[in-house]
């Protein structure tokens, strides 16, 4: 069942169809929240909230085939709200520190920041490719675009990520980290 | 292949989608070009790091949490239009209900009561009912018991309102029939019990059977709502078949104090919101939903999905064939008569821990199944609390925590009852 049919079934009152959409996109939504909030518990809470809001507002979705991009937009808004909420609480514990990683934490932070800076379309594709584990051909079929467009968009995304991960960017990030 | 062609093909190469001839050309180019080799290695490292980022999200499972939450909100296409206008759609069912209550004119409650009373009158004329419902409950748990955190179990009921007053109530692990002579309970794969006469109360089916006499049930709702000043509201909505429905909503307070154990265990003792949908033209009940209120949330726990009125009910419907492998329950032994409820609970769990099933069965009126023994055999008692009772019953519950052999820690309340001779029997909670 494609996204359009799932959305239609939900609108007809078959809430079980929403399960497919959650199963299909939970990793990318969680991933986006995790990139923004850098805390698993908050990201999980935000991802759940994003899906519930999407369900509540399905009647407003104009293009059901564009569900995933729309959902990521909701998730980005939820991330912003959760972040603001943390800041408003004005407590050092409110916004948790980045979680420990087997990699160099600065290296990982830089990658997460770079992913956050990607334009929406590119980020959606990277999330589908690496968080939902779609192949390029599956992304092409899913988004209804030629395979060549997918590989070109991914190629541009990689180029931008590499640019964001230059030694200068990392040095700047390290400086910020020391100050914080 | 030159450097520019390599750049165009590099991703396909990493994705493994490049055809064999181009792949060998690309490999040959990499042999000769250190710049492209470095670019390929850098890109490969980047995609590997992205994969690691993605890997961290693989084990996330949002499905149970999201599906539980969306059960509490109205389907997206059926929202109250005013709620949309005021931008309250995202705040959920509670806000929508509050809004409807605020906007409801003073005579709305009286019109809701009228709709309910008309429904009671129309449904009271039926000679028989068959309905399909679903309820959050364990498959073998008593029919009136709620388990709001579990999945829905289908529930099907047949009731003859004339002649012998025969009935049948069924869910996957529990079947109860009354053929006009005796009541027969089958706990599927566990045991069977029979008692003479109509024993719906004994076997916890009275509440469900009230639903199967919708005229009397709705009439009781009207009377209780008036006597106890329950909040009533009326709305009009389009049903799935396009016909107009009158939707009556009742806020029903718990029959026991909020901190009473039974406040969230049985449908008829819990604080609920009940929603009845009547066909606006005929007055017939089309659907009913019951939401359990807990904390600030409302969980859909029961849904009457389909009602067949005056169906043809064959005699076989009210009887059942018990498989020969199913044991019949026997009377309770007397050795636990002198114990307190806590002592009985401890003795039972200690017998399970020792896998001394003949002793454990002292507290049960039938043999334990192999699957029960496999699950509870060798358990470890972590804690046993003091027994407590509900306002509605003097039968005690003993809080317990046990670690099963599987490592699972189970916390629950063991329900006990005393048989005629005073022996303790387990009545639920395991």
XYZ file of C-alpha atoms in Angstrom:
610
model
C 0.000 0.000 0.000
C 1.613 3.304 -1.022
C 1.563 6.484 1.066
C -1.343 7.975 -0.853
C -3.552 4.923 -0.246
C -2.540 4.773 3.432
C -3.494 8.422 3.913
C -6.803 7.862 2.129
C -7.592 4.811 4.316
C -6.810 6.788 7.467
C -9.118 9.561 6.322
C -11.854 6.988 5.920
C -11.434 6.050 9.562
C -9.121 3.025 9.203
C -6.505 4.050 11.725
C -4.649 0.736 11.234
C -3.386 2.058 7.875
C -1.383 4.611 9.839
C 0.637 1.756 11.331
C 2.229 1.189 7.903
C 3.258 4.824 7.700
C 4.801 4.686 11.172
C 6.661 1.482 10.337
C 7.849 3.003 7.074
C 9.153 6.333 8.374
C 9.870 5.971 12.084
C 13.622 5.788 11.612
C 13.921 8.912 9.497
C 11.627 10.909 11.773
C 13.465 9.701 14.837
C 16.766 10.362 13.033
C 15.803 13.937 12.239
C 14.766 14.568 15.841
C 17.932 12.926 17.086
C 20.042 15.105 14.825
C 18.352 18.201 16.217
C 18.060 17.271 19.879
C 20.961 14.851 20.309
C 19.167 12.864 22.958
C 17.456 9.533 22.368
C 14.681 9.947 24.922
C 13.741 13.414 23.710
C 14.019 12.297 20.093
C 11.715 9.351 20.709
C 9.187 11.560 22.477
C 9.381 14.123 19.669
C 9.087 11.478 16.959
C 5.980 10.014 18.577
C 4.489 13.492 18.895
C 5.273 14.183 15.221
C 3.362 11.104 14.072
C 0.384 11.892 16.286
C 0.233 15.457 14.962
C 0.487 14.171 11.427
C -2.433 11.815 12.065
C -4.525 14.563 13.603
C -3.863 16.845 10.648
C -4.136 14.320 7.812
C -7.277 16.052 6.561
C -5.136 19.125 5.844
C -2.518 17.303 3.744
C -3.064 18.461 0.176
C -0.754 16.001 -1.568
C -0.953 12.575 0.125
C 1.902 11.296 -2.061
C 4.122 13.894 -0.379
C 3.371 12.515 3.088
C 6.992 11.844 4.014
C 8.253 15.357 3.216
C 5.248 16.817 5.060
C 5.906 14.566 8.041
C 9.549 15.655 8.185
C 8.335 19.268 8.204
C 6.174 18.493 11.234
C 9.095 16.714 12.904
C 11.339 19.740 12.331
C 8.726 21.954 13.989
C 8.376 19.583 16.936
C 12.165 19.550 17.335
C 12.199 23.326 17.417
C 9.443 23.392 20.044
C 11.189 20.846 22.229
C 14.422 22.774 21.949
C 12.724 26.056 22.840
C 10.979 24.382 25.726
C 14.334 23.212 27.022
C 15.801 26.699 26.719
C 12.791 28.295 28.381
C 13.219 26.051 31.393
C 16.585 27.790 31.776
C 18.244 24.870 33.443
C 21.573 23.263 32.560
C 19.820 19.858 32.549
C 17.081 20.966 30.212
C 19.019 20.412 27.028
C 21.023 17.273 27.522
C 24.567 16.929 26.432
C 25.233 14.968 23.256
C 25.200 11.276 23.951
C 28.413 9.338 24.080
C 29.568 7.826 20.847
C 32.173 5.286 19.927
C 33.388 7.900 17.444
C 35.047 11.155 18.323
C 32.096 13.195 19.679
C 33.247 16.314 17.850
C 33.419 14.407 14.610
C 29.894 13.153 15.142
C 28.589 16.548 16.164
C 30.039 18.009 13.004
C 28.296 15.433 10.865
C 24.993 15.979 12.647
C 25.315 19.743 12.239
C 26.133 19.285 8.561
C 23.097 17.083 8.043
C 20.938 19.686 9.733
C 22.218 22.331 7.348
C 21.256 20.391 4.220
C 18.357 21.758 2.163
C 15.100 19.893 2.892
C 14.970 17.869 -0.333
C 18.546 16.659 0.051
C 18.047 15.855 3.721
C 14.933 13.842 2.977
C 16.882 11.782 0.475
C 19.808 11.204 2.850
C 17.384 10.173 5.586
C 15.648 7.718 3.263
C 18.965 6.312 2.058
C 20.802 5.920 5.382
C 18.142 5.976 8.108
C 15.350 4.079 6.356
C 17.925 1.997 4.459
C 16.317 2.476 1.037
C 18.394 1.800 -2.075
C 18.673 4.569 -4.681
C 16.272 2.636 -6.919
C 13.751 2.360 -4.064
C 14.010 6.094 -3.376
C 13.416 6.800 -7.066
C 10.334 4.571 -7.121
C 9.112 5.998 -3.839
C 9.459 9.643 -4.791
C 8.424 9.054 -8.413
C 11.593 10.467 -9.931
C 14.254 9.080 -12.294
C 17.102 7.121 -10.721
C 19.585 9.587 -12.211
C 17.948 12.463 -10.322
C 18.269 10.549 -7.080
C 21.969 9.820 -7.531
C 22.619 13.418 -8.629
C 20.800 14.844 -5.598
C 22.650 12.482 -3.283
C 25.902 13.423 -4.978
C 25.217 17.116 -4.328
C 24.273 16.305 -0.739
C 27.573 14.459 -0.219
C 29.475 17.374 -1.722
C 27.809 19.772 0.675
C 28.424 17.498 3.633
C 32.084 17.185 2.733
C 32.311 20.959 2.495
C 30.745 21.306 5.925
C 33.236 18.849 7.349
C 36.381 20.717 6.320
C 39.111 21.131 8.972
C 38.122 24.807 9.356
C 34.521 23.870 10.251
C 35.703 21.247 12.707
C 38.118 23.740 14.324
C 35.269 26.213 14.760
C 33.068 23.537 16.275
C 35.861 22.501 18.642
C 36.210 26.109 19.759
C 32.467 26.322 20.490
C 32.610 23.032 22.361
C 35.433 24.266 24.603
C 33.506 27.445 25.415
C 30.292 25.644 26.288
C 37.303 6.700 -18.188
C 38.481 10.198 -17.291
C 38.194 12.100 -13.984
C 34.916 13.795 -14.896
C 33.256 10.508 -15.913
C 34.542 8.970 -12.696
C 32.922 11.758 -10.681
C 29.592 11.064 -12.394
C 29.817 7.332 -11.786
C 31.352 7.256 -8.333
C 28.059 7.045 -6.438
C 26.750 4.261 -8.643
C 29.976 2.429 -7.949
C 29.547 2.814 -4.189
C 25.903 1.791 -4.444
C 26.897 -1.295 -6.433
C 24.568 -0.391 -9.288
C 27.236 0.151 -11.937
C 27.254 -2.420 -14.742
C 30.230 -4.717 -15.027
C 31.986 -3.055 -17.974
C 31.784 0.441 -16.468
C 32.882 -0.962 -13.118
C 36.049 -2.379 -14.648
C 36.716 0.921 -16.482
C 36.302 2.779 -13.215
C 38.636 0.375 -11.423
C 41.245 0.869 -14.121
C 40.981 4.636 -13.788
C 41.427 4.448 -10.047
C 44.602 2.427 -10.522
C 46.101 5.361 -12.387
C 44.572 8.406 -10.666
C 45.522 9.144 -7.062
C 43.208 12.212 -6.882
C 40.121 10.199 -7.805
C 41.220 7.404 -5.495
C 41.406 9.868 -2.608
C 38.003 11.339 -3.558
C 36.477 7.839 -3.680
C 37.960 6.954 -0.265
C 36.675 10.186 1.222
C 33.182 9.611 -0.155
C 33.202 6.017 1.037
C 34.189 7.157 4.530
C 31.381 9.705 4.504
C 28.726 7.185 3.459
C 29.996 4.741 6.086
C 29.620 7.426 8.758
C 26.135 8.211 7.503
C 25.306 4.513 7.689
C 26.537 4.445 11.281
C 24.307 7.412 12.102
C 21.384 5.579 10.512
C 22.286 2.370 12.313
C 21.712 4.108 15.645
C 18.068 4.580 14.649
C 17.373 1.036 13.438
C 16.131 -0.324 16.751
C 13.628 2.446 17.368
C 10.044 1.196 17.621
C 7.465 3.945 17.755
C 4.552 1.827 16.540
C 2.982 0.776 19.891
C 3.222 4.262 21.392
C 1.864 6.063 18.343
C -0.955 3.587 17.711
C -2.059 3.747 21.352
C -2.121 7.524 21.200
C -4.017 7.800 17.931
C -6.697 5.441 19.231
C -7.560 8.266 21.591
C -8.119 10.864 18.892
C -10.944 11.053 16.413
C -10.276 9.869 12.844
C -8.770 12.730 10.811
C -11.705 13.236 8.466
C -14.377 13.302 11.140
C -13.240 16.184 13.271
C -15.637 18.759 14.633
C -15.551 21.628 12.100
C -15.490 24.375 14.726
C -12.406 22.821 16.257
C -10.640 23.253 12.934
C -11.679 26.876 12.683
C -10.304 27.672 16.084
C -7.079 25.808 15.388
C -7.645 23.379 18.221
C -7.296 20.289 16.093
C -3.846 19.450 17.381
C -4.810 19.478 21.023
C -6.699 16.211 20.804
C -9.918 14.741 21.906
C -10.028 16.318 25.354
C -10.003 19.831 23.877
C -12.592 18.899 21.256
C -14.880 17.523 23.972
C -14.386 20.625 26.086
C -15.202 22.794 23.091
C -18.380 20.892 22.329
C -19.406 21.189 25.966
C -18.762 24.936 25.991
C -20.635 25.488 22.758
C -23.516 23.237 23.691
C -26.686 25.229 24.348
C -28.399 24.676 27.755
C -31.089 22.437 26.273
C -28.513 20.249 24.538
C -28.347 17.851 27.495
C -32.144 17.495 27.464
C -32.084 16.688 23.731
C -29.302 14.178 24.340
C -31.436 12.472 26.991
C -34.364 12.422 24.575
C -32.246 10.779 21.874
C -31.036 8.196 24.382
C -34.576 7.490 25.598
C -35.838 7.105 22.022
C -32.986 4.698 21.304
C -33.937 2.694 24.401
C -37.531 2.496 23.228
C -36.656 1.426 19.662
C -34.058 -1.124 20.752
C -36.381 -2.456 23.473
C -38.729 -3.865 20.854
C -36.198 -6.368 19.526
C -36.625 -10.108 19.956
C -32.976 -10.966 19.613
C -29.571 -9.408 19.100
C -26.226 -10.443 17.726
C -23.374 -7.978 18.046
C -19.707 -7.724 17.271
C -17.444 -5.642 19.433
C -13.825 -5.300 20.410
C -12.429 -4.678 23.840
C -9.021 -4.191 25.403
C -8.715 -7.260 27.573
C -6.875 -10.549 27.968
C -8.197 -13.406 25.821
C -9.177 -15.519 28.850
C -9.883 -12.754 31.353
C -13.408 -12.278 32.684
C -15.683 -10.526 30.204
C -15.985 -7.405 32.316
C -12.241 -7.050 33.019
C -10.311 -4.279 31.313
C -6.655 -4.244 30.354
C -6.284 -0.801 28.788
C -2.641 -1.386 27.822
C -3.369 -4.570 25.894
C -4.478 -4.954 22.282
C -8.132 -5.332 21.399
C -9.796 -8.742 21.623
C -12.849 -9.427 19.458
C -16.035 -10.022 21.438
C -19.194 -11.530 20.013
C -22.563 -11.894 21.736
C -25.847 -13.589 20.814
C -28.935 -13.135 22.923
C -32.493 -14.339 22.567
C -34.870 -11.948 24.307
C -37.958 -14.134 24.155
C -38.740 -17.761 25.085
C -35.804 -19.373 26.910
C -33.620 -16.281 27.177
C -30.656 -18.159 25.821
C -27.347 -16.420 25.181
C -23.739 -16.859 24.158
C -20.717 -14.626 24.845
C -17.399 -15.375 23.192
C -13.877 -14.065 22.881
C -10.801 -15.980 21.675
C -9.946 -17.680 24.983
C -13.283 -17.644 26.812
C -16.667 -18.963 25.689
C -19.780 -18.820 27.835
C -23.159 -20.229 26.838
C -26.551 -20.538 28.463
C -28.887 -22.914 26.656
C -31.949 -22.319 28.854
C -30.903 -25.070 31.335
C -27.308 -24.519 32.387
C -24.387 -22.132 32.015
C -21.221 -23.566 30.510
C -17.861 -21.796 30.626
C -14.915 -22.907 28.514
C -11.493 -21.368 29.070
C -10.077 -22.498 25.752
C -7.274 -25.023 26.216
C -7.430 -24.744 30.028
C -10.615 -26.011 31.621
C -14.401 -26.095 31.504
C -16.995 -25.443 34.218
C -20.756 -25.891 34.246
C -23.442 -24.704 36.651
C -27.198 -25.100 36.542
C -29.350 -22.151 35.537
C -28.447 -18.721 34.261
C -25.139 -17.879 35.972
C -24.060 -14.803 34.000
C -23.107 -13.081 37.281
C -20.978 -15.976 38.499
C -18.987 -16.004 35.289
C -18.590 -12.216 34.974
C -20.742 -11.845 31.876
C -23.558 -9.791 33.346
C -22.223 -6.484 32.067
C -21.725 -7.771 28.526
C -25.187 -9.294 28.523
C -26.643 -5.936 29.480
C -25.276 -4.653 26.183
C -27.036 -7.501 24.423
C -30.320 -6.209 25.757
C -29.760 -2.720 24.373
C -33.237 -1.428 25.142
C -32.911 -2.110 28.863
C -29.289 -1.030 28.895
C -29.984 2.329 27.247
C -32.981 2.835 29.492
C -30.774 2.272 32.527
C -28.282 4.820 31.155
C -31.065 7.408 30.852
C -32.261 6.798 34.388
C -28.768 6.781 35.901
C -27.767 9.903 33.973
C -30.787 11.769 35.313
C -30.436 10.479 38.868
C -26.692 11.109 39.113
C -26.475 14.263 36.968
C -24.077 12.733 34.470
C -22.962 15.155 31.758
C -24.841 14.516 28.506
C -24.177 16.042 25.102
C -25.722 15.659 21.680
C -24.084 16.120 18.292
C -25.082 15.296 14.758
C -22.625 13.642 12.403
C -22.651 11.743 9.126
C -22.193 8.001 9.526
C -20.042 5.870 7.215
C -23.126 5.141 5.087
C -23.808 8.872 4.650
C -26.875 8.824 6.923
C -27.161 11.357 9.712
C -26.420 10.049 13.179
C -27.216 11.502 16.572
C -24.175 11.135 18.790
C -24.917 11.100 22.507
C -21.958 11.393 24.856
C -22.087 10.652 28.584
C -19.380 11.317 31.139
C -19.742 8.570 33.711
C -17.855 8.911 37.007
C -16.281 5.910 38.704
C -18.472 3.984 41.129
C -15.548 3.674 43.530
C -13.023 6.195 44.909
C -10.241 7.172 42.496
C -7.608 5.270 44.483
C -9.674 2.064 44.613
C -8.060 -0.797 42.747
C -11.244 -1.526 40.796
C -11.459 2.062 39.556
C -9.601 0.986 36.414
C -10.211 -2.727 36.255
C -13.839 -3.230 35.215
C -15.860 -1.332 32.657
C -18.816 -0.777 34.910
C -16.774 0.505 37.856
C -14.345 2.802 36.010
C -14.585 6.467 35.080
C -15.569 6.450 31.422
C -16.865 8.503 28.555
C -19.579 6.630 26.669
C -20.527 7.543 23.144
C -23.685 6.194 21.482
C -24.469 6.725 17.811
C -28.104 6.462 16.766
C -29.521 6.576 13.279
C -31.264 9.969 13.274
C -34.221 8.633 11.283
C -34.939 5.240 12.861
C -33.496 5.872 16.329
C -31.633 2.540 16.200
C -28.297 2.197 17.951
C -25.593 1.965 15.256
C -22.402 2.032 17.323
C -21.137 2.550 20.860
C -17.712 3.407 22.177
C -16.380 3.534 25.702
C -13.256 5.467 26.603
C -11.515 4.847 29.916
C -10.398 8.042 31.601
C -7.065 7.766 33.324
C -4.811 10.605 34.314
C -5.608 13.195 31.659
C -5.962 10.784 28.784
C -8.904 8.884 27.383
C -8.227 5.415 26.035
C -10.686 3.681 23.750
C -11.313 0.373 25.541
C -14.562 -0.883 24.057
C -16.214 -0.489 20.701
C -19.552 -1.956 19.676
C -18.932 -2.253 15.968
C -21.953 -4.004 14.479
C -25.409 -4.892 15.696
C -27.682 -7.371 13.920
C -31.230 -6.999 15.125
C -33.650 -9.931 15.237
C -31.167 -12.384 13.684
C -32.040 -16.049 13.091
C -30.513 -17.807 16.135
C -30.175 -21.603 15.875
C -30.131 -23.759 19.044
C -26.503 -24.789 18.303
C -25.529 -21.192 18.891
C -26.267 -21.583 22.601
C -24.406 -24.849 23.152
C -20.759 -25.808 22.839
C -18.812 -29.006 22.434
C -15.975 -29.200 24.951
C -12.881 -30.917 23.463
C -12.120 -34.230 25.251
C -8.641 -32.952 26.172
C -10.095 -30.077 28.212
C -10.270 -30.919 31.938
C -13.387 -30.196 33.950
C -12.918 -28.037 37.027
C -13.227 -29.830 40.365
C -14.016 -28.629 43.849
C -11.462 -26.844 45.984
C -9.358 -28.746 48.563
C -9.587 -27.510 52.130
C -5.940 -27.338 53.240
C -5.681 -23.553 52.893
C -8.655 -22.751 55.128
C -6.620 -21.501 58.094
C -4.337 -19.236 56.064
C -4.521 -15.471 55.656
C -4.717 -14.138 52.083
C -1.017 -13.184 52.176
C -0.060 -16.641 53.445
C -2.123 -18.269 50.721
C -0.466 -16.106 48.059
C 2.996 -16.916 49.404
C 2.245 -20.633 49.628
C 0.994 -20.616 46.062
C 4.030 -18.796 44.646
C 6.448 -20.919 46.684
C 4.829 -24.062 45.285
C 5.278 -22.656 41.766
C 8.905 -21.831 42.597
C 9.475 -25.470 43.653
C 7.437 -26.688 40.699
C 5.364 -28.589 43.236
C 2.238 -28.513 41.113
C 0.110 -30.757 43.305
C 0.558 -28.194 46.087
C 0.058 -25.199 43.789
C -3.178 -26.722 42.526
C -4.575 -26.584 46.069
C -5.199 -22.935 45.256
C -6.816 -23.589 41.912
C -9.964 -25.460 41.057
C -8.409 -27.188 38.045
C -5.046 -28.551 36.904
C -2.493 -26.135 35.529
C -1.671 -26.376 31.840
C 1.778 -27.232 30.535
C 2.215 -23.673 29.290
C 1.356 -22.288 32.741
C 3.878 -24.611 34.328
C 6.546 -23.678 31.788
C 5.960 -19.983 32.433
C 5.643 -19.936 36.201
C 7.719 -22.951 37.232
C 10.942 -21.936 39.019
C 9.802 -18.363 39.587
C 11.455 -16.180 42.207
C 9.369 -14.149 44.644
C 10.637 -10.569 44.752
C 7.992 -9.100 47.011
C 4.536 -9.743 48.425
C 2.514 -6.858 49.815
C -0.345 -6.569 52.233
C -3.705 -7.587 50.890
C -6.296 -4.946 50.088
C -9.920 -4.940 49.023
C -12.141 -2.839 46.827
C -15.162 -0.894 47.967
C -17.225 -3.238 45.805
C -16.034 -6.561 47.150
C -14.497 -8.046 50.255
C -12.396 -10.505 48.221
C -8.730 -9.623 48.759
C -5.996 -8.733 46.268
C -2.379 -9.444 47.201
C 0.211 -7.271 45.411
C 3.185 -9.260 44.197
C 6.366 -9.014 42.157
C 7.963 -12.164 40.774
C 10.834 -12.885 38.426
C 10.010 -15.593 35.928
C 12.543 -18.064 34.643
C 12.622 -16.112 31.391
C 13.950 -13.105 33.314
C 10.686 -11.198 32.925
C 9.625 -9.362 36.063
C 5.893 -9.423 36.617
C 4.102 -7.079 39.007
C 0.398 -7.556 39.558
C -2.268 -8.175 42.201
C -3.274 -11.756 42.891
C -7.044 -11.924 43.284
C -8.201 -14.514 45.812
C -11.596 -15.718 46.851
C -12.788 -18.140 49.485
C -14.732 -21.171 48.344
C -17.740 -22.410 50.284
C -15.620 -24.331 52.846
C -13.252 -21.404 53.372
C -10.408 -22.653 51.139
C -8.503 -19.978 49.224
C -8.728 -20.032 45.455
C -6.972 -17.872 42.881
C -9.495 -15.717 41.122
C -7.276 -13.769 38.746
C -4.238 -11.580 38.467
C -1.858 -14.276 37.217
